[in-house]
Tab-separated table of N, CA and C in Angstrom:
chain	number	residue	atom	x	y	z
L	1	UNK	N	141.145	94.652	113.089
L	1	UNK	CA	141.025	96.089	112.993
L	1	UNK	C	139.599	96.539	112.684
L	2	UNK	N	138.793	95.433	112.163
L	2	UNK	CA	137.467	95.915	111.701
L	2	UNK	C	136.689	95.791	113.197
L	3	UNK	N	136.961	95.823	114.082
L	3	UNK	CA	136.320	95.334	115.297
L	3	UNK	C	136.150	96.618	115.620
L	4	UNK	N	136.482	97.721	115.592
L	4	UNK	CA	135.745	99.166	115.756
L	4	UNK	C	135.292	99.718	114.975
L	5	UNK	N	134.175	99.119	113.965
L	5	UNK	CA	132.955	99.633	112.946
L	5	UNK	C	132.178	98.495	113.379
L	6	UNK	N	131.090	99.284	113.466
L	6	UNK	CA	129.234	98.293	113.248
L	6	UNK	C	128.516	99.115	112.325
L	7	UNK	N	128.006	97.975	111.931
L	7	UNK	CA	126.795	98.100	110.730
L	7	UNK	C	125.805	99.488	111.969
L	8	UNK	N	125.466	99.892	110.907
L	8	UNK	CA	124.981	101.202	111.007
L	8	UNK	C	125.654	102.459	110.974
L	9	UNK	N	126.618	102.437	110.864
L	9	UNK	CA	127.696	103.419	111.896
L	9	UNK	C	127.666	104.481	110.258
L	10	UNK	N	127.430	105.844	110.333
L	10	UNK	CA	128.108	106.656	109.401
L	10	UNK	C	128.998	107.567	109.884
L	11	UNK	N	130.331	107.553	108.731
L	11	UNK	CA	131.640	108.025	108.900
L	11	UNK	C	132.152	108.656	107.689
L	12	UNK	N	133.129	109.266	107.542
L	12	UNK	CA	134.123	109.888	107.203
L	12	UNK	C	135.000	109.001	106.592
L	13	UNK	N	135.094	108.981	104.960
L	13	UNK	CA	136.378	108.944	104.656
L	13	UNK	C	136.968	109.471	103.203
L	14	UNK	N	138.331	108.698	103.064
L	14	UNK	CA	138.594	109.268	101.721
L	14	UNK	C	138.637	108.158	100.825
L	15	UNK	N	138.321	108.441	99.409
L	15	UNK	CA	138.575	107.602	98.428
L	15	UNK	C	139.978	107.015	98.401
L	16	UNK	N	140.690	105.824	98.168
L	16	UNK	CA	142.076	105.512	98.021
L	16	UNK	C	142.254	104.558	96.968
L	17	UNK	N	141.310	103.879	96.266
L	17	UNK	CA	141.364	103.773	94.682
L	17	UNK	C	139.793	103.202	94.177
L	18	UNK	N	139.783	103.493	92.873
L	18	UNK	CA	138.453	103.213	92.191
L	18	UNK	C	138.639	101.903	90.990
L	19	UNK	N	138.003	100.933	91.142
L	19	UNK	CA	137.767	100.104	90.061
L	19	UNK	C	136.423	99.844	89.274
L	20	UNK	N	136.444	99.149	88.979
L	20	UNK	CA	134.827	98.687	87.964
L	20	UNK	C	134.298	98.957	88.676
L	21	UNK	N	133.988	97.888	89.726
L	21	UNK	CA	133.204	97.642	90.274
L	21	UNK	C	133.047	98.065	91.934
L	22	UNK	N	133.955	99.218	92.218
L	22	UNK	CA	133.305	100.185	93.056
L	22	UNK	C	134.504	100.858	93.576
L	23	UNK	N	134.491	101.349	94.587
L	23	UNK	CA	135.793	102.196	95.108
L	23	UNK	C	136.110	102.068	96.884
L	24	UNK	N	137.539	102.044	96.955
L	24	UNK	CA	137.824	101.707	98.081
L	24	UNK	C	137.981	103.263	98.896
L	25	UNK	N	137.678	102.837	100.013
L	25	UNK	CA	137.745	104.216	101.214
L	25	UNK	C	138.367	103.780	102.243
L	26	UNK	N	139.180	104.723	102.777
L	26	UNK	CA	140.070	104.500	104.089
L	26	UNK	C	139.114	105.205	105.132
L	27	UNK	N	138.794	104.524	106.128
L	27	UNK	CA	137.919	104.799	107.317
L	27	UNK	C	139.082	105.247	108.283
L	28	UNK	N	139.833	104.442	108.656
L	28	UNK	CA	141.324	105.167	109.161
L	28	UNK	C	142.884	104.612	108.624
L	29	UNK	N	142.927	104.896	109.337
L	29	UNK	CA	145.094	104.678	108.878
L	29	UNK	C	144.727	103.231	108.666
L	30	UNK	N	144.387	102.075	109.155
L	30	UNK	CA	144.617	100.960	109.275
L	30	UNK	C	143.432	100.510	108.572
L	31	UNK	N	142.270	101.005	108.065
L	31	UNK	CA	140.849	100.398	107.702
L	31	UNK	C	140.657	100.893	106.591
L	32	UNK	N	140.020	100.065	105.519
L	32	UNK	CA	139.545	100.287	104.355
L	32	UNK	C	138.258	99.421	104.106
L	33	UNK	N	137.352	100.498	103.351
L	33	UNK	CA	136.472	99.689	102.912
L	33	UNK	C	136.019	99.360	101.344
L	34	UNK	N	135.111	98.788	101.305
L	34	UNK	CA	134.292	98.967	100.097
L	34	UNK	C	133.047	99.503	99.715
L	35	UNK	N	133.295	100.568	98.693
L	35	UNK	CA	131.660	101.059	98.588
L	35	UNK	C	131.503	100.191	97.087
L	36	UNK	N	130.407	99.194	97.098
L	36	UNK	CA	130.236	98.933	95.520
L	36	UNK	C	129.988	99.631	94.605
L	37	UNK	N	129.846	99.686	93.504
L	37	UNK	CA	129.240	100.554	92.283
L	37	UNK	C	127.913	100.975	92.715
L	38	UNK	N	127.099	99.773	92.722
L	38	UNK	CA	125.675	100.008	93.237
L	38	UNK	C	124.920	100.718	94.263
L	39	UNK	N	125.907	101.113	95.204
L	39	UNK	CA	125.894	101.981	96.451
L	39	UNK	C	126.380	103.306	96.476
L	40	UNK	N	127.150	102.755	95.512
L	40	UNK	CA	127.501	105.084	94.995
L	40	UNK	C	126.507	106.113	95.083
L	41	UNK	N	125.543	105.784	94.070
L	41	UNK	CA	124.488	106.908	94.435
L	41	UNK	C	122.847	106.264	94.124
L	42	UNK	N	122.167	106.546	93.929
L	42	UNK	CA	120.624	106.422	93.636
L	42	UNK	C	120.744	106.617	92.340
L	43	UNK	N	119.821	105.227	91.264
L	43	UNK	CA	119.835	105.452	90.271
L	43	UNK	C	120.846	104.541	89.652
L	44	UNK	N	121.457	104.477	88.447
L	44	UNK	CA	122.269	103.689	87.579
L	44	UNK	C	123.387	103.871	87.629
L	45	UNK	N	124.850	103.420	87.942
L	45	UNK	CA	125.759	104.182	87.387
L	45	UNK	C	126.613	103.231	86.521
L	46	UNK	N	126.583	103.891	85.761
L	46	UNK	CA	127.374	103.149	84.383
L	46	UNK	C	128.723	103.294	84.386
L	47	UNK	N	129.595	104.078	84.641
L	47	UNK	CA	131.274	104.244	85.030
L	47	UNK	C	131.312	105.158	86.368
L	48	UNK	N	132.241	104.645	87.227
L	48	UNK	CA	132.103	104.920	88.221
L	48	UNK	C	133.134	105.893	88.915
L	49	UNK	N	133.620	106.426	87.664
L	49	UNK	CA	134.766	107.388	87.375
L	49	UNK	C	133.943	108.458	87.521
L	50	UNK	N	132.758	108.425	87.194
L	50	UNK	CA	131.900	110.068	86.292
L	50	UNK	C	131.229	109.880	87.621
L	51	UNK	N	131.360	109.595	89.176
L	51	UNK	CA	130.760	110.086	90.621
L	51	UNK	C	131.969	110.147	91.245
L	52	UNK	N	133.351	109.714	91.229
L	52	UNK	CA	134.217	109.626	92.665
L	52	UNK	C	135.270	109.557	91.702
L	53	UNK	N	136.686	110.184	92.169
L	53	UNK	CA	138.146	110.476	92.211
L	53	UNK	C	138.790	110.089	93.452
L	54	UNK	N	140.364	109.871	93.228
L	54	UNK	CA	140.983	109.131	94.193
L	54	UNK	C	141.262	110.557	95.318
L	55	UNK	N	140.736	110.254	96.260
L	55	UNK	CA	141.065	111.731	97.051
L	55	UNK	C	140.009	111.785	97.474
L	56	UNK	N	138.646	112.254	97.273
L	56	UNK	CA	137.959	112.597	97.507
L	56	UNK	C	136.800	112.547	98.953
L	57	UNK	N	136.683	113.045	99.975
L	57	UNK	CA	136.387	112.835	100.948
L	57	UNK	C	134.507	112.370	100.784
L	58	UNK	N	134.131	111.738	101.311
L	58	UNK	CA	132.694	110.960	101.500
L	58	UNK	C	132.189	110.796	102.644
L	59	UNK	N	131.030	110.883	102.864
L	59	UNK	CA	130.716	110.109	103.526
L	59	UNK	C	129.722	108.649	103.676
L	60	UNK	N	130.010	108.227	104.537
L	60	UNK	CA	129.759	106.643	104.290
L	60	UNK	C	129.173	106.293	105.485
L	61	UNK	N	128.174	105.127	105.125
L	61	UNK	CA	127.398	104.258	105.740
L	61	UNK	C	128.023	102.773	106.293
L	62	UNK	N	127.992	101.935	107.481
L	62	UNK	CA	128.849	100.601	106.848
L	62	UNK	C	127.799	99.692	107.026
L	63	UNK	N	127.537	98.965	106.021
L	63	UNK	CA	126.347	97.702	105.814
L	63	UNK	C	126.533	96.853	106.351
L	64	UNK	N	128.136	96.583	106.063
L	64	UNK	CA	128.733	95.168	106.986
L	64	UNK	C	130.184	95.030	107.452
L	65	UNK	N	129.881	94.178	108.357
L	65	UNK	CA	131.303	94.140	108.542
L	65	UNK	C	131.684	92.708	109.247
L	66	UNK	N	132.758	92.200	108.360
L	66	UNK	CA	133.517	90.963	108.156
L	66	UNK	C	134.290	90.474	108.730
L	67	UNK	N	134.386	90.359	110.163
L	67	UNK	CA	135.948	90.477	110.961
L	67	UNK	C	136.848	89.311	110.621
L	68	UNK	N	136.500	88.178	110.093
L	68	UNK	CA	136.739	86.280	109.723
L	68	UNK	C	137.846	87.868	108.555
L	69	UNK	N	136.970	87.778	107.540
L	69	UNK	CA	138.224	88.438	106.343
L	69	UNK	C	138.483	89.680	106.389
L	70	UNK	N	138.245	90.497	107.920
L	70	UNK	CA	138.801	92.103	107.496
L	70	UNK	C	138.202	92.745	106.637
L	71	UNK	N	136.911	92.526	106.466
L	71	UNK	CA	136.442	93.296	105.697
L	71	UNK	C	135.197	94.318	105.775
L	72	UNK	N	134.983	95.229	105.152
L	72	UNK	CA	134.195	96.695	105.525
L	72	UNK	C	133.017	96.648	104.672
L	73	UNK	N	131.804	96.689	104.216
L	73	UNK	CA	130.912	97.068	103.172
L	73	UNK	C	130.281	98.248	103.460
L	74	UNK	N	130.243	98.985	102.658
L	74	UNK	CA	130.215	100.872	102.786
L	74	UNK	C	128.808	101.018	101.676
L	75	UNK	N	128.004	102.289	102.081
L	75	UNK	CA	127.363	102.863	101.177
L	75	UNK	C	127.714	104.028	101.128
L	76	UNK	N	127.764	104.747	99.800
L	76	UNK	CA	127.394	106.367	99.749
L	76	UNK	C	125.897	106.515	99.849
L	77	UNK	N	125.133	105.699	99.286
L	77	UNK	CA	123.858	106.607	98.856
L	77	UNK	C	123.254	106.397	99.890
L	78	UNK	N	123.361	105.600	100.724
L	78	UNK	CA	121.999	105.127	101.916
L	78	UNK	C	122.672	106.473	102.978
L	79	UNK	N	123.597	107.476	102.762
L	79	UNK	CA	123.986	108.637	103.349
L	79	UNK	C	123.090	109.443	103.076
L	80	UNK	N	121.979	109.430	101.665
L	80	UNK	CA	121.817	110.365	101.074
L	80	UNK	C	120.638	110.250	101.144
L	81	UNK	N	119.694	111.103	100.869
L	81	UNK	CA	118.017	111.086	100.255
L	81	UNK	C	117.769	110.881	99.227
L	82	UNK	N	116.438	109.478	99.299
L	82	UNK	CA	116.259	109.042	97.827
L	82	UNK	C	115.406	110.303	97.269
L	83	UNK	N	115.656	110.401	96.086
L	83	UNK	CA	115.043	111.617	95.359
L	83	UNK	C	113.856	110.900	94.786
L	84	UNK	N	112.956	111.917	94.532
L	84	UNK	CA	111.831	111.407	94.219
L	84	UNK	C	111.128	111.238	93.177
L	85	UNK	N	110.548	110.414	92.844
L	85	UNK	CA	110.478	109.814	91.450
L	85	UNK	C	110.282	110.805	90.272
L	86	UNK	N	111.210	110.567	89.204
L	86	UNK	CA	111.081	111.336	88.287
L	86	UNK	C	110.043	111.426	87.888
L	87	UNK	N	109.069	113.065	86.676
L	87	UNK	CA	108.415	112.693	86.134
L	87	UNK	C	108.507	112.313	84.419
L	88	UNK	N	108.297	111.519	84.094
L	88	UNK	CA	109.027	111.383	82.511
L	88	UNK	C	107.587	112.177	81.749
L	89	UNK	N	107.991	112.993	81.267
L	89	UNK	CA	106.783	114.043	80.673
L	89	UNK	C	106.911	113.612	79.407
L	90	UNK	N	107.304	112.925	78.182
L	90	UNK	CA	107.126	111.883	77.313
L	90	UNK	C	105.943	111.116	77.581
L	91	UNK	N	106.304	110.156	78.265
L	91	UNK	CA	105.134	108.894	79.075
L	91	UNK	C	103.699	109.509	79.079
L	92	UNK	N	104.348	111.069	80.320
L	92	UNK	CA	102.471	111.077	80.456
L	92	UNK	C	101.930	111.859	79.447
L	93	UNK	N	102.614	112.564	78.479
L	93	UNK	CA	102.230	112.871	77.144
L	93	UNK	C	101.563	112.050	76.409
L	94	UNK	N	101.902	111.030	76.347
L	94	UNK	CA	101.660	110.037	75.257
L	94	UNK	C	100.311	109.204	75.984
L	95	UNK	N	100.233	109.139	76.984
L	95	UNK	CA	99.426	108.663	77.836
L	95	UNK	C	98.025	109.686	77.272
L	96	UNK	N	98.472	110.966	77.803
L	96	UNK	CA	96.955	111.768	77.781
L	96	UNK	C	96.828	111.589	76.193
L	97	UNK	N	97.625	111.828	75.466
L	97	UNK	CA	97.468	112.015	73.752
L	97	UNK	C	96.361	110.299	73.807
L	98	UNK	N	96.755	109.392	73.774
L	98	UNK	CA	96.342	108.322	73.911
L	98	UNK	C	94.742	108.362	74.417
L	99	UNK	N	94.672	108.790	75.361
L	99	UNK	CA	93.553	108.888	76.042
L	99	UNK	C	92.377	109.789	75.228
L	100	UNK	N	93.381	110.756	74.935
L	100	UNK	CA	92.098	111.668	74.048
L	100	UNK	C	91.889	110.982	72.464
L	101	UNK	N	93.157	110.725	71.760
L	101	UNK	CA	92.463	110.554	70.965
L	101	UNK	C	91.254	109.028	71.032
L	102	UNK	N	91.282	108.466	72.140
L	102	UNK	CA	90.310	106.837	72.533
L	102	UNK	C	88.812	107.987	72.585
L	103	UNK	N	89.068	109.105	73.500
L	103	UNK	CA	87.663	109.788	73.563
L	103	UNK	C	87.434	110.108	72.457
L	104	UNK	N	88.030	110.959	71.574
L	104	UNK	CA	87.758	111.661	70.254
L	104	UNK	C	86.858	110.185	69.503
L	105	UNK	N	87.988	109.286	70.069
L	105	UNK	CA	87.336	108.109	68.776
L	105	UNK	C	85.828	107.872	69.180
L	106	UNK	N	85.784	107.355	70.719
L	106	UNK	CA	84.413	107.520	70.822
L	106	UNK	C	83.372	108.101	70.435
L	107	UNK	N	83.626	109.578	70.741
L	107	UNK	CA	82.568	110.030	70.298
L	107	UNK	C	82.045	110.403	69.161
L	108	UNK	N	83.182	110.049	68.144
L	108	UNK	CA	82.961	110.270	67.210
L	108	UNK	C	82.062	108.886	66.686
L	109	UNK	N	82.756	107.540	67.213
L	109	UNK	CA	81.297	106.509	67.441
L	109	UNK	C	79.988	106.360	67.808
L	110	UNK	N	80.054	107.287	68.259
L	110	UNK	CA	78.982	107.928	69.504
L	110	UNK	C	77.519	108.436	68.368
L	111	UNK	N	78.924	109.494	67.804
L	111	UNK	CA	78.088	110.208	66.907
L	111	UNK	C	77.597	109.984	65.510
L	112	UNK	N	78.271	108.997	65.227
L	112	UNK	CA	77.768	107.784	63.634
L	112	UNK	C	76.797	107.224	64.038
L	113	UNK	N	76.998	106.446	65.537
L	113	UNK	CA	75.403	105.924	65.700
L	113	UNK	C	74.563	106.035	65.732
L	114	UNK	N	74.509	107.424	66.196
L	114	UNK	CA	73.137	108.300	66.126
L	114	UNK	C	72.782	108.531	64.431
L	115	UNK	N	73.871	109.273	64.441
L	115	UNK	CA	73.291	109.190	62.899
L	115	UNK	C	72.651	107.954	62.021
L	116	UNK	N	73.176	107.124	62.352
L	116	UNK	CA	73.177	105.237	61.670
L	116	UNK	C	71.434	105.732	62.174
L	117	UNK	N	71.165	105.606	63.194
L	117	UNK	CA	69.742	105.246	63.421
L	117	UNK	C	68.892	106.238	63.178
L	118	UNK	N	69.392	107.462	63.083
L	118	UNK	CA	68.349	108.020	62.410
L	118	UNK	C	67.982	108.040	61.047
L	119	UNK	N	69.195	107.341	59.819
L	119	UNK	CA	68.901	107.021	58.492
L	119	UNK	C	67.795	105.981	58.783
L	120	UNK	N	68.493	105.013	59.951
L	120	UNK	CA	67.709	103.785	59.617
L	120	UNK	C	66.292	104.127	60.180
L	121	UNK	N	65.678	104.891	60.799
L	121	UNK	CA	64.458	105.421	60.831
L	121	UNK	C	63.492	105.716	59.803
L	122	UNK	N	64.470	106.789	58.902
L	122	UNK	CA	64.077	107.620	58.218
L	122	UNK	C	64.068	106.268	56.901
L	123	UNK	N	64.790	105.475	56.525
L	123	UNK	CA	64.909	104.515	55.880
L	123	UNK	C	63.747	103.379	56.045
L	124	UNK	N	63.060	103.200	57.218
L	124	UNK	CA	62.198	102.253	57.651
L	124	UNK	C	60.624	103.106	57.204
L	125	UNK	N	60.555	104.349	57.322
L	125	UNK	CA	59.597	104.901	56.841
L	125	UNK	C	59.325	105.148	55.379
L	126	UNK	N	60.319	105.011	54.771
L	126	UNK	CA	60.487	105.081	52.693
L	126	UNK	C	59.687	104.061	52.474
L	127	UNK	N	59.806	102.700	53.501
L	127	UNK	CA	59.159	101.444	52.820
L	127	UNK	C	57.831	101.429	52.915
């Protein structure tokens, strides 16, 4: 029955049950596949309850297909657009904070040295 899906092919289906480790979809009356956890969406998903319900219509990608065991490998997300990289505004906070206070430090090195040598000038002339 898997002999009318090829890898590449995106389709239509519905959810018909969810476990750990990913959720099954009926492609038709007679075909089911698998979308893994990891293929649900872009990004992490930690329970796979909190993206998909039994019912729910999708659409799907098929990665592979198994005809020896009847079997389907499905994506949701390769349906989808990868979004684009977050910016974590923490990180580059801490980054610029970082950065300035390295300048601040500098110049404030900057500015002892000068001073340093002009004591030691003014110090070389006492003798």
């Amino acid at each position: 029955m898997t002999s009318k899906f090829e890898t590449g092919q995106i389709l239509e289906g519905k959810v018909t049950g969810i476990q750990p480790y990913g959720a099954f979809v009926a492609l038709d009356e007679e075909t089911q596949g698998l979308v893994h956890i990891s293929e649900v969406t872009h990004g992490f998903v930690k329970d796979i309850n909190e993206h998909l319900s039994i019912g729910d219509e999708v659409k799907v990608k098929v990665l592979n297909v198994d005809e020896e065991k009847n079997k389907v490998s499905l994506s949701i997300r390769a349906t989808e657009e990868a979004p684009a990289k977050p910016v974590n505004p923490k990180k580059t906070q801490s980054v610029k904070t970082q950065q300035e206070s390295e300048t601040a430090g500098f110049n404030t090195l900057k500015d002892k040295l000068e001073e340093w040598i002009e004591q030691s000038k003014n110090d070389s002339f006492k003798k």
